[in-house]
PDB file of C-alpha atoms in Angstrom:
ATOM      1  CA  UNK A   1      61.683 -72.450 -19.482  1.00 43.00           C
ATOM      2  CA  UNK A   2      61.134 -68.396 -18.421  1.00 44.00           C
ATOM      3  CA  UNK A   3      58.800 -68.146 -15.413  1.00 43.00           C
ATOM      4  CA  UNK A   4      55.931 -65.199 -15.987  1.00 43.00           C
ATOM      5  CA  UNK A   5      55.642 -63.802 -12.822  1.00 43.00           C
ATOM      6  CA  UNK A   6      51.511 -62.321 -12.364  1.00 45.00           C
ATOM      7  CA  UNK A   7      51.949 -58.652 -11.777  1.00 45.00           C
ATOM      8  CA  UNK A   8      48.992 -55.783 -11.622  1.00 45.00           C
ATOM      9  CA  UNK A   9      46.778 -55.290 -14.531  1.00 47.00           C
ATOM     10  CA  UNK A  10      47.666 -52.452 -16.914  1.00 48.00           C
ATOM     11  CA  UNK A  11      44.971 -50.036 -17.492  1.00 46.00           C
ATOM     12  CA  UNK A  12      43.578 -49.774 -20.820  1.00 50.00           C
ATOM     13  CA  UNK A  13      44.129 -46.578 -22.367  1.00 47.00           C
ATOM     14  CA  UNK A  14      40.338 -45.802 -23.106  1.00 48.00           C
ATOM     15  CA  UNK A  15      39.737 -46.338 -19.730  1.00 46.00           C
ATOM     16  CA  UNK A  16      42.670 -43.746 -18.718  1.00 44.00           C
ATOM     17  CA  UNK A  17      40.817 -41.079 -20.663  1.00 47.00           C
ATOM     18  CA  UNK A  18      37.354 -42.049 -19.091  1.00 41.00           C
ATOM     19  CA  UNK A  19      38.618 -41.300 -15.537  1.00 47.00           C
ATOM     20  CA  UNK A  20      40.517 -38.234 -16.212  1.00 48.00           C
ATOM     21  CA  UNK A  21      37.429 -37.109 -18.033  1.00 47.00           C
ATOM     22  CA  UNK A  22      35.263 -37.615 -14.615  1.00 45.00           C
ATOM     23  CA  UNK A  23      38.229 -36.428 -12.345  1.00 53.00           C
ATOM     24  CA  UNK A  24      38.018 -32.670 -14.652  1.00 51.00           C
ATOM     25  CA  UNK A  25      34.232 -32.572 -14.692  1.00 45.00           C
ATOM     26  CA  UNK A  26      34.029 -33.267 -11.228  1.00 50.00           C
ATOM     27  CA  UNK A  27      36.374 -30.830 -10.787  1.00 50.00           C
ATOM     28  CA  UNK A  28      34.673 -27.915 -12.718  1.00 43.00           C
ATOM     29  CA  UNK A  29      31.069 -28.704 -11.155  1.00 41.00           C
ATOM     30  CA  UNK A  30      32.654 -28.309  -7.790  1.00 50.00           C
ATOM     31  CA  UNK A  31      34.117 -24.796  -8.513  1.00 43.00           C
ATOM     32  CA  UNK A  32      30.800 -23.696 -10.603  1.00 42.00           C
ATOM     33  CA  UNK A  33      29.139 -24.904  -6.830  1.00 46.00           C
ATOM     34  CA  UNK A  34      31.274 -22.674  -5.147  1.00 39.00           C
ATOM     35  CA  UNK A  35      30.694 -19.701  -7.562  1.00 39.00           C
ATOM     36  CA  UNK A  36      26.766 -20.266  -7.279  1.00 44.00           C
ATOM     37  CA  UNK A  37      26.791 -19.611  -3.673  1.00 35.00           C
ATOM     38  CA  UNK A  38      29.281 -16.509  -3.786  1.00 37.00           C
ATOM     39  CA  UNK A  39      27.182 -14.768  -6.315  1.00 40.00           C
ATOM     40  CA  UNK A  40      23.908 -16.307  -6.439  1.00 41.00           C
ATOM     41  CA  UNK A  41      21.393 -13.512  -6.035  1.00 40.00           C
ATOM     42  CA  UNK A  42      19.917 -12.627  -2.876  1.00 45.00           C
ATOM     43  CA  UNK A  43      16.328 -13.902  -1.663  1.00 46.00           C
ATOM     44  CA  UNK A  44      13.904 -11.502  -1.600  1.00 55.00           C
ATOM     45  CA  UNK A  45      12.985 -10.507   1.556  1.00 72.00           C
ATOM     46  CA  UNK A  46       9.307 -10.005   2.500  1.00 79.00           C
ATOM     47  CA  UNK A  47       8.505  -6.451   4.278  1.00 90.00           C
ATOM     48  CA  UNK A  48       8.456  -5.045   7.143  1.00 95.00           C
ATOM     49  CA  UNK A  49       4.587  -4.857   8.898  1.00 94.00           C
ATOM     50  CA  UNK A  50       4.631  -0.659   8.440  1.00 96.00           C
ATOM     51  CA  UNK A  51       6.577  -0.623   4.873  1.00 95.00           C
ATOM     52  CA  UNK A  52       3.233  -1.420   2.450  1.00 96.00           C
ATOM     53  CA  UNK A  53       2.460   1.626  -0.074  1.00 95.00           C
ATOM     54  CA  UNK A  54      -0.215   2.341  -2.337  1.00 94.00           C
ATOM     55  CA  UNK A  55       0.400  -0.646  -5.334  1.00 92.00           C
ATOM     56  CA  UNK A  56       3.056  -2.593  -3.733  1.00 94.00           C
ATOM     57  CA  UNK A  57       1.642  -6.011  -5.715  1.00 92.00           C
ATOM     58  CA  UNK A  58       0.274  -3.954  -9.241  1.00 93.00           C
ATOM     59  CA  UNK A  59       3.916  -4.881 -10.924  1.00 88.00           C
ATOM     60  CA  UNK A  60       4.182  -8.424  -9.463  1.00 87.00           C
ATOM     61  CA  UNK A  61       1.017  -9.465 -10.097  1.00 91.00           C
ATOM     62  CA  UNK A  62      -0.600  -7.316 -13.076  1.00 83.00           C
ATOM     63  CA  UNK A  63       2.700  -6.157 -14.440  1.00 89.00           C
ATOM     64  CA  UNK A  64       3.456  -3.525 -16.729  1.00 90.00           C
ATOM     65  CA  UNK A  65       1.783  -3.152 -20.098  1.00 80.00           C
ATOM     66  CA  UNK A  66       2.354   0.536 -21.150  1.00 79.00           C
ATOM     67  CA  UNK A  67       1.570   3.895 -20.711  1.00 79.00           C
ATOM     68  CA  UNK A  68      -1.546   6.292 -21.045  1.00 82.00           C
ATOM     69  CA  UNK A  69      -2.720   6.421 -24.581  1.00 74.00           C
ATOM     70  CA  UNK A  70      -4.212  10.228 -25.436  1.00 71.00           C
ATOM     71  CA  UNK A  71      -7.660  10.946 -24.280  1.00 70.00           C
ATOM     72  CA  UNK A  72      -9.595  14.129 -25.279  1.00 65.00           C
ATOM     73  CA  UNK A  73     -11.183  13.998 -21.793  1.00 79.00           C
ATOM     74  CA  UNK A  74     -10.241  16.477 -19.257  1.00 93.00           C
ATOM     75  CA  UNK A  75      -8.258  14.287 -16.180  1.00 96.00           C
ATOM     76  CA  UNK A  76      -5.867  16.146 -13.756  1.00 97.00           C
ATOM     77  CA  UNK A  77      -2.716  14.760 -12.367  1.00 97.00           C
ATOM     78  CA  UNK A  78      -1.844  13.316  -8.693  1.00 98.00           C
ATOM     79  CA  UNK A  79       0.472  11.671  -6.832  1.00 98.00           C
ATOM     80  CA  UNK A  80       0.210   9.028  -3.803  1.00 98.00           C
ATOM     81  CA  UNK A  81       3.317   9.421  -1.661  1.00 98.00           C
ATOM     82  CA  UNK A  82       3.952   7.485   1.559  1.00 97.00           C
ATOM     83  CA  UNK A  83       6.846   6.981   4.159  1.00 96.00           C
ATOM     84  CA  UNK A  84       9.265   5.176   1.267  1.00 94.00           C
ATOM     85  CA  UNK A  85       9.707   8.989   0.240  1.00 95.00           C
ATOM     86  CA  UNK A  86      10.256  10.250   3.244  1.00 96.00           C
ATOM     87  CA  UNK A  87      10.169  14.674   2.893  1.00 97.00           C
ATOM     88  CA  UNK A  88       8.585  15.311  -0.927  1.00 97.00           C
ATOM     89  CA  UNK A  89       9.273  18.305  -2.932  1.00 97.00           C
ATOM     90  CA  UNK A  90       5.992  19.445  -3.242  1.00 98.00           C
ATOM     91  CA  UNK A  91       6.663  22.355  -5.000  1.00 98.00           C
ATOM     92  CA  UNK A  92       8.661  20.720  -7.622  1.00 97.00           C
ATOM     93  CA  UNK A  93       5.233  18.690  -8.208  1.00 98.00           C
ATOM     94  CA  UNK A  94       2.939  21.735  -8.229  1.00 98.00           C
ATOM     95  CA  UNK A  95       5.204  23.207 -11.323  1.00 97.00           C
ATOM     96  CA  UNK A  96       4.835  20.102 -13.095  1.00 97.00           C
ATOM     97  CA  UNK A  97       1.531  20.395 -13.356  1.00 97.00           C
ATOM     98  CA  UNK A  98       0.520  17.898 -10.247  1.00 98.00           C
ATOM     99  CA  UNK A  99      -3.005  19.095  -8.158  1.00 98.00           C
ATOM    100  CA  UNK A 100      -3.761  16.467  -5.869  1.00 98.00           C
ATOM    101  CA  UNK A 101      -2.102  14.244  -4.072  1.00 98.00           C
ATOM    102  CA  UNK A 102      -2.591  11.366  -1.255  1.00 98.00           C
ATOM    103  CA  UNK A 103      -0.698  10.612   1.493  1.00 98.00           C
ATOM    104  CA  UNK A 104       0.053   6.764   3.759  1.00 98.00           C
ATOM    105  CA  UNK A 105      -1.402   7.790   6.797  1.00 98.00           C
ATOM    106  CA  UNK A 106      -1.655   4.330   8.346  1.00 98.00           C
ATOM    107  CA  UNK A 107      -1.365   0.239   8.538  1.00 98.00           C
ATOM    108  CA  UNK A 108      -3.254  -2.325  10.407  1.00 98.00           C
ATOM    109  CA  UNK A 109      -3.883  -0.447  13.903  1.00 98.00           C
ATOM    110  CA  UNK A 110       0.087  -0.763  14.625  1.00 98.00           C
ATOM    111  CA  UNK A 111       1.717   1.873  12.206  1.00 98.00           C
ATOM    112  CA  UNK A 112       2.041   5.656  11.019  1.00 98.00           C
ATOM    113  CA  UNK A 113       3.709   7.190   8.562  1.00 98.00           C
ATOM    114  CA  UNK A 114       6.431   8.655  10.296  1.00 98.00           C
ATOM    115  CA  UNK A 115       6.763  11.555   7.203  1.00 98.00           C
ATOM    116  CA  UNK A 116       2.760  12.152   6.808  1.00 98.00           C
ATOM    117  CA  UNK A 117       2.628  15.810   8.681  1.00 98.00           C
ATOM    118  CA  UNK A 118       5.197  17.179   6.259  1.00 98.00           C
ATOM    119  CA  UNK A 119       3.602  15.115   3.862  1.00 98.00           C
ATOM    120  CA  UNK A 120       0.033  16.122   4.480  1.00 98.00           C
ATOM    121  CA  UNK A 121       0.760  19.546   5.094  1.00 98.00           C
ATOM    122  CA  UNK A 122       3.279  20.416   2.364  1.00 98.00           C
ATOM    123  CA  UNK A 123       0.992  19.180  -0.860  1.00 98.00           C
ATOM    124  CA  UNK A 124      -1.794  21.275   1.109  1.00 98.00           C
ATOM    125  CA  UNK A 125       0.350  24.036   1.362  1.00 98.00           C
ATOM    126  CA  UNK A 126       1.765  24.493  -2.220  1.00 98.00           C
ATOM    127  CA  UNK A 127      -1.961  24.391  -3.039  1.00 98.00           C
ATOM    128  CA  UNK A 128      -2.957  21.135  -3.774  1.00 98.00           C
ATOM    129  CA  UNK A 129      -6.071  19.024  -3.056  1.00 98.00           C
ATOM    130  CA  UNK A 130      -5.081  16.466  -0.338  1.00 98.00           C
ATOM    131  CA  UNK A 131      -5.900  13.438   1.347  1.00 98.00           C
ATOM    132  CA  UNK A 132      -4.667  10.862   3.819  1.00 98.00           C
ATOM    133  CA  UNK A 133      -5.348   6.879   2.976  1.00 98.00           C
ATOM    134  CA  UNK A 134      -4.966   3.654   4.998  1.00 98.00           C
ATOM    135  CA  UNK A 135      -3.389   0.177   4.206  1.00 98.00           C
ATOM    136  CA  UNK A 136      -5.215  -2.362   4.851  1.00 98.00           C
ATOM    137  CA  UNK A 137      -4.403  -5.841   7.086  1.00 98.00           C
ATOM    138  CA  UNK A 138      -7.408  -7.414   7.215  1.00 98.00           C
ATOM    139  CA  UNK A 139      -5.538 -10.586   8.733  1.00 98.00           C
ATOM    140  CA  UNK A 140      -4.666  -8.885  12.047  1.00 98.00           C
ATOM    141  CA  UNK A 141      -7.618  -6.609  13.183  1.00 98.00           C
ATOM    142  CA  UNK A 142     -11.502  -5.974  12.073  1.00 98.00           C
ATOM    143  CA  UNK A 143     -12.321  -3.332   9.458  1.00 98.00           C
ATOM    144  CA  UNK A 144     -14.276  -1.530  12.339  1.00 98.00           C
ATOM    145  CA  UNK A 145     -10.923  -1.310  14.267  1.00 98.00           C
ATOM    146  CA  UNK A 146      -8.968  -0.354  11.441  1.00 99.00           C
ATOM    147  CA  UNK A 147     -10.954   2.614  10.533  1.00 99.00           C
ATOM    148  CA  UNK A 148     -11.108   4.162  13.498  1.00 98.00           C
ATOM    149  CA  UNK A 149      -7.142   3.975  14.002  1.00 98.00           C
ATOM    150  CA  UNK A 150      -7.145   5.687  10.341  1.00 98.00           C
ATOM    151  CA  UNK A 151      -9.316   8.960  11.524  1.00 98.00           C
ATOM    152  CA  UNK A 152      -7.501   8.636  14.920  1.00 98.00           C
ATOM    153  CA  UNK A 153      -4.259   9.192  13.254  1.00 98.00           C
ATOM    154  CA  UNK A 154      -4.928  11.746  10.006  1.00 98.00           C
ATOM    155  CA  UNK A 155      -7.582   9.999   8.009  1.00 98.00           C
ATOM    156  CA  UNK A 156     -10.251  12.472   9.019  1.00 97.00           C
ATOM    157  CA  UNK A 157     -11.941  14.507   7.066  1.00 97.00           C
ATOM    158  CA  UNK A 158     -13.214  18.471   6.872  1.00 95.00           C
ATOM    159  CA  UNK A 159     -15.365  20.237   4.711  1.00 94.00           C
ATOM    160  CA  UNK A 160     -12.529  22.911   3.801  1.00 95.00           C
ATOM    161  CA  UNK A 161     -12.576  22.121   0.018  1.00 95.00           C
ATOM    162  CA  UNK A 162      -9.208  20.810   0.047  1.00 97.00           C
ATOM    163  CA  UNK A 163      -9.398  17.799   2.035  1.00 98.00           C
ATOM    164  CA  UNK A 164     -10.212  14.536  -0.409  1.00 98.00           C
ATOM    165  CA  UNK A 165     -12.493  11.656   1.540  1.00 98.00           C
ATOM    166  CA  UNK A 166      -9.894   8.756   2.873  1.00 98.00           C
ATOM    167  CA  UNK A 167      -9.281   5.924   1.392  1.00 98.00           C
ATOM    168  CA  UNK A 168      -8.998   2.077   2.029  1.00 99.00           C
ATOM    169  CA  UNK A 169      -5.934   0.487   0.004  1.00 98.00           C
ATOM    170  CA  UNK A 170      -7.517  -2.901  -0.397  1.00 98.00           C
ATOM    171  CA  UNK A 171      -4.853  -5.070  -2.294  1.00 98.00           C
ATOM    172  CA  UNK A 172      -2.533  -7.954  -2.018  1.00 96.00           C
ATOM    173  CA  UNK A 173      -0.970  -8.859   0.935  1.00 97.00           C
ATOM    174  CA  UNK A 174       2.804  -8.115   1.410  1.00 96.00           C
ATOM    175  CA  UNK A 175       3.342 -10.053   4.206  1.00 97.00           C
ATOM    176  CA  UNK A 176       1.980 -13.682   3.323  1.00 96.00           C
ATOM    177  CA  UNK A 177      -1.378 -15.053   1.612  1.00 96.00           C
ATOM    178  CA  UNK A 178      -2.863 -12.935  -1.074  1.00 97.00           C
ATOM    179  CA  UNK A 179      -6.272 -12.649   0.754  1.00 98.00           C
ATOM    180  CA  UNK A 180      -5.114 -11.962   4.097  1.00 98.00           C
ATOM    181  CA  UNK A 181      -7.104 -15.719   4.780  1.00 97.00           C
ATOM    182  CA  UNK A 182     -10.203 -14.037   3.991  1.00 97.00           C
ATOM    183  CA  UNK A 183     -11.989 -14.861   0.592  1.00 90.00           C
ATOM    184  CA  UNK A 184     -15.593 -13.974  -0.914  1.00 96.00           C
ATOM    185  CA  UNK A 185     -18.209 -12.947   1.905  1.00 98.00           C
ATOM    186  CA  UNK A 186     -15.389 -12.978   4.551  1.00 98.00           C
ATOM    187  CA  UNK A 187     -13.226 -10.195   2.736  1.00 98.00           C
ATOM    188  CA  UNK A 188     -16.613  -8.336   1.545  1.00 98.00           C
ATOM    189  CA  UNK A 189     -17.913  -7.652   5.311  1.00 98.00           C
ATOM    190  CA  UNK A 190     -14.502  -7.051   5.982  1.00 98.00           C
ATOM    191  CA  UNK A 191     -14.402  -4.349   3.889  1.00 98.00           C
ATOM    192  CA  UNK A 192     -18.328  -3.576   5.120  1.00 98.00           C
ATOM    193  CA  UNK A 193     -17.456  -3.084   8.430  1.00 98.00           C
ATOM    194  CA  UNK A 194     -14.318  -0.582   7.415  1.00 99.00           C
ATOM    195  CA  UNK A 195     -16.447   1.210   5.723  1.00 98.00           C
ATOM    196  CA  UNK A 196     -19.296   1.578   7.677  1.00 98.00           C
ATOM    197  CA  UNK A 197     -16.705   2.736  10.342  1.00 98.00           C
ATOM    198  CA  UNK A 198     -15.199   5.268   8.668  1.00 98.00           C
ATOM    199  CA  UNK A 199     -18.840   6.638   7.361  1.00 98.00           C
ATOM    200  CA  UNK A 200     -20.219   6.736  10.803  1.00 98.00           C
ATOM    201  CA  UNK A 201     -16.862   8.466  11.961  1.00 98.00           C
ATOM    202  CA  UNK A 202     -16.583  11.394   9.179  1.00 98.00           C
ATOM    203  CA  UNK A 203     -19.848  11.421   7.391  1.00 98.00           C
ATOM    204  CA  UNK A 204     -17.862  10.663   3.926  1.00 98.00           C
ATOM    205  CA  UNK A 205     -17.850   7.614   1.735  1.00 98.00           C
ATOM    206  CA  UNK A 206     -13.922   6.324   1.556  1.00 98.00           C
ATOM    207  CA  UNK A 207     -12.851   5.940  -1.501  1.00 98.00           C
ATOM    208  CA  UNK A 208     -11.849   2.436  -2.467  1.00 99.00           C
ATOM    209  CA  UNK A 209      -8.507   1.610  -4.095  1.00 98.00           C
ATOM    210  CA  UNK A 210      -7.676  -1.848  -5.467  1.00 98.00           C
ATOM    211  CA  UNK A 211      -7.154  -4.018  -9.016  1.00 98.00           C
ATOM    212  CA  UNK A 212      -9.461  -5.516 -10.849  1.00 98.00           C
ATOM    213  CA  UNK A 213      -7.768  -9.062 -10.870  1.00 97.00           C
ATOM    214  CA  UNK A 214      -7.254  -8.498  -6.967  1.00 98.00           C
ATOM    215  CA  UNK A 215     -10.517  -7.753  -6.239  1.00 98.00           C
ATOM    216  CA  UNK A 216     -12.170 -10.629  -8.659  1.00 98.00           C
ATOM    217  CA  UNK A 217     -10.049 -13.129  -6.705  1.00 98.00           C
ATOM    218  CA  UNK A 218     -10.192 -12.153  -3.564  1.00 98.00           C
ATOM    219  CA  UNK A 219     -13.794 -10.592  -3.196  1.00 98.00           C
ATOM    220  CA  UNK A 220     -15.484 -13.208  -5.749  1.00 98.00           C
ATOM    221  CA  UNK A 221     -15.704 -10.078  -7.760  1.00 98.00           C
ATOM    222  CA  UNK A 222     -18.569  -8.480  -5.275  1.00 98.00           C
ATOM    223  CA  UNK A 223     -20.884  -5.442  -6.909  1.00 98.00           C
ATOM    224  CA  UNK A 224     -21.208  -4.693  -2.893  1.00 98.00           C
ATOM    225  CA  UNK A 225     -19.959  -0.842  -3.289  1.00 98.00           C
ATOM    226  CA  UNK A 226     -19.841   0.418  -6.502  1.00 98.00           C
ATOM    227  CA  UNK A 227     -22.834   2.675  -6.344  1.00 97.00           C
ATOM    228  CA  UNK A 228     -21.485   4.562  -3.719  1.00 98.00           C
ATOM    229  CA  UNK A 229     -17.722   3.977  -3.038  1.00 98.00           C
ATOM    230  CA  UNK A 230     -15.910   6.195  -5.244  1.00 98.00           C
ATOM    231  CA  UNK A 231     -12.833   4.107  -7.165  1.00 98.00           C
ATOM    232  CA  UNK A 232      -9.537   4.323  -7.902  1.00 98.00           C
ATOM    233  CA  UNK A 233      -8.376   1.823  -9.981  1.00 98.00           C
ATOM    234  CA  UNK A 234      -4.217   0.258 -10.127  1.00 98.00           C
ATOM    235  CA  UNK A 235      -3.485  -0.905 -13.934  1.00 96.00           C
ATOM    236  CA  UNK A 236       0.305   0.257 -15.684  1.00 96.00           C
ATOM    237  CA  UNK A 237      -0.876   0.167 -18.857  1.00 95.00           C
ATOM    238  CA  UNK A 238      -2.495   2.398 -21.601  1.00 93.00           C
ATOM    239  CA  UNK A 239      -5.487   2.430 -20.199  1.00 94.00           C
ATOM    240  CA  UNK A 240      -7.928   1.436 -17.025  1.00 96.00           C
ATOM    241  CA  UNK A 241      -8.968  -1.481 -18.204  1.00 95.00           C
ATOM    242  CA  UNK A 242     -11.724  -3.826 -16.950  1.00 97.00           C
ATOM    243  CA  UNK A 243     -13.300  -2.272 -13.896  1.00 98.00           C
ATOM    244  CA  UNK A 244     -14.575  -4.836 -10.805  1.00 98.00           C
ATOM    245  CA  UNK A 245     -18.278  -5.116 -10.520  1.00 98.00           C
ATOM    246  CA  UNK A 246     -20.209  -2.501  -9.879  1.00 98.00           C
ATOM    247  CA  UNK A 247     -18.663   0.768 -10.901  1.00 98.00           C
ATOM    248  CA  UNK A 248     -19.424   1.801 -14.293  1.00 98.00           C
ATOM    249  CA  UNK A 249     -16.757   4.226 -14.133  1.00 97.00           C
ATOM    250  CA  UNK A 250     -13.157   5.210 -12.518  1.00 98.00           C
ATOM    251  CA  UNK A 251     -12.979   8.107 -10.337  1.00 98.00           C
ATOM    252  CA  UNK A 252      -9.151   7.740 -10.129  1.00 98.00           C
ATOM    253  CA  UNK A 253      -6.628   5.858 -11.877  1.00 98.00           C
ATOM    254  CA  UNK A 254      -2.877   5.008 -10.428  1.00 97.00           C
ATOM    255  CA  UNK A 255      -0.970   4.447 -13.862  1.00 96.00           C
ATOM    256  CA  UNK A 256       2.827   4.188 -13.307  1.00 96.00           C
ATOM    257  CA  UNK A 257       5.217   3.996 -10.474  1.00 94.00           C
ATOM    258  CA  UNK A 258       7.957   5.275 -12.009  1.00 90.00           C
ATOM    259  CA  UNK A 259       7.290   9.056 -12.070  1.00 90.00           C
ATOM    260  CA  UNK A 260       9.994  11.754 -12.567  1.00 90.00           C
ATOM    261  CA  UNK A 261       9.711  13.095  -9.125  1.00 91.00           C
ATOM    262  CA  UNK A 262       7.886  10.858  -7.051  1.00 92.00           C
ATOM    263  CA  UNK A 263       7.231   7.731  -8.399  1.00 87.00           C
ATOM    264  CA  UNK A 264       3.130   6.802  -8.123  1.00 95.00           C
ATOM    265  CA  UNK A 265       1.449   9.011 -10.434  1.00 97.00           C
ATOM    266  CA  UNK A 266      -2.299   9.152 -10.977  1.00 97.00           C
ATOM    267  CA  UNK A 267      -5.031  10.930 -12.848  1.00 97.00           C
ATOM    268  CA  UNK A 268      -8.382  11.924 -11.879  1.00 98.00           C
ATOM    269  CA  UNK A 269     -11.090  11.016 -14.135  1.00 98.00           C
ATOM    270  CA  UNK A 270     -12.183  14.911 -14.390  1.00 97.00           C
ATOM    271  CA  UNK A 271     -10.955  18.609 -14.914  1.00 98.00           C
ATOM    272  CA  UNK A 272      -9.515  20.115 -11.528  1.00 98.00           C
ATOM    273  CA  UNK A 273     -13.587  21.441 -10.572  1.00 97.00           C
ATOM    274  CA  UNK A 274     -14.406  17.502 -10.337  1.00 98.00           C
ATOM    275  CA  UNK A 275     -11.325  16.823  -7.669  1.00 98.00           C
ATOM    276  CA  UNK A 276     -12.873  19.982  -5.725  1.00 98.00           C
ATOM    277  CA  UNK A 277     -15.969  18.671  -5.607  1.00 98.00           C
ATOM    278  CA  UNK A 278     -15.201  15.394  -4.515  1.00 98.00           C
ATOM    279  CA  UNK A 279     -13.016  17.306  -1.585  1.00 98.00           C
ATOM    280  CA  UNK A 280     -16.742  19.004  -0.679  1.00 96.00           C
ATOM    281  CA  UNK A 281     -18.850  16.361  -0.165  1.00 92.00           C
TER     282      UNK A 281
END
């Protein structure tokens, strides 16, 4: 009788298929791994303490909805410029029709613009209406403190009739929590006391610039200053929008950041008589 010797188990063909099916996708996953981390994108990486500008959370957090719609009402054209853009072409803005213009001055108590005298000095002379304004940290010093670095170092003021009022950039936080850790009454006498400051220092109001949501979430939406804090409103869209509590009306409005020569572009809410008399007091 033949002997049948045990030997190892053949494989069944549908199992065959199953593993080389597992071996290729295993396979493919690893080298689509490998391609994820060669291109992946890069993180963002948060700024610098010094590099914050005029709107640097309006297109993160608000976004961009358009651009100004016609209005039959006289408004003049600005520009906000700080050390991003390093020597500006002033006269390049003059012929295009630009008549005022603001420059960073400072940040916190521990920065200055490193291109604000050419800055400063070059809108002034091509003939423009000028000013100098300040970002604000109010997670690393008081508003009092603040303020007084800002006239220290070009925030001043003089009754020349080219020199606007400064102004406090009060806006999201670059650096880490939206609110700078300071929410409703806290942020409000924060601003108070940067305010006050600057008042007592120059004998001019500042001129406040923020967005709507910004303020509503971070100042409970305060009425505080409108009657006597002039405003410049941040909204990329077709038109100001929604104002925060308090002001009835915009004295300036930042509406893009993607101008032809320098990118923040603003208008003043009045013919070029209205930015003069702001400059006077």
């Amino acid at each position: 009788m033949p002997v049948h010797r045990p030997g190892p188990a053949r494989p069944r063909p549908s199992a065959v298929l199953v593993t080389a099916l597992l071996g290729a996708l295993s396979l493919v996953l690893g080298v689509l791994g490998v391609l994820g981390v060669l291109f992946a994108a890069p993180a963002q990486a948060a700024p610098h303490r010094g590099d914050a500008y005029l709107g640097i959370g309006v297109l993160s957090h608000d976004g961009r909805s358009g651009t100004p719609a016609g209005s039959r009402a006289a408004q003049t054209e600005g520009v906000d410029v700080s050390g991003h853009q390093g020597d500006v072409d002033w006269a390049t803005l003059w012929n295009s029709g630009v008549r005022w213009a603001y420059s960073k001055a400072t940040e916190g108590t521990y920065y200055t613009n490193p291109s604000f005298a050419q800055q400063y000095n070059g809108s002034y002379n091509v003939g423009m209406i000028r000013g100098a304004y300040h970002f604000a940290t109010p997670d690393t010093t008081s508003g009092a403190a603040q303020a007084n670095y800002f006239v220290d170092h070009g925030g001043g003021w003089s009754r020349d009739g080219r020199t606007l009022p400064g102004v406090l950039d009060i806006e999201w936080n670059p650096y880490g929590d939206a609110c700078y850790g300071k929410a409703g009454a806290a942020m409000t006498n924060w601003i108070a006391d940067f305010l006050n400051t600057y008042r007592a220092r120059t004998g001019r109001d500042a001129v406040i610039y923020t967005a709507t949501s910004w303020w509503t979430q971070c100042t409970g939406n305060t009425a505080a200053f409108g009657a006597v804090n002039p405003l410049w409103i941040a909204r990329y869209a077709t038109a100001p929008g929604t104002l925060p509590a308090g002001w009835g009306f915009h004295t300036m409005w930042q509406y893009t950041s993607s101008g032809p020569t320098v990118g923040d572009h603003d208008r003043f809410n009045g013919a070029l008589d209205r930015v003069q008399a702001l400059a006077n007091g």
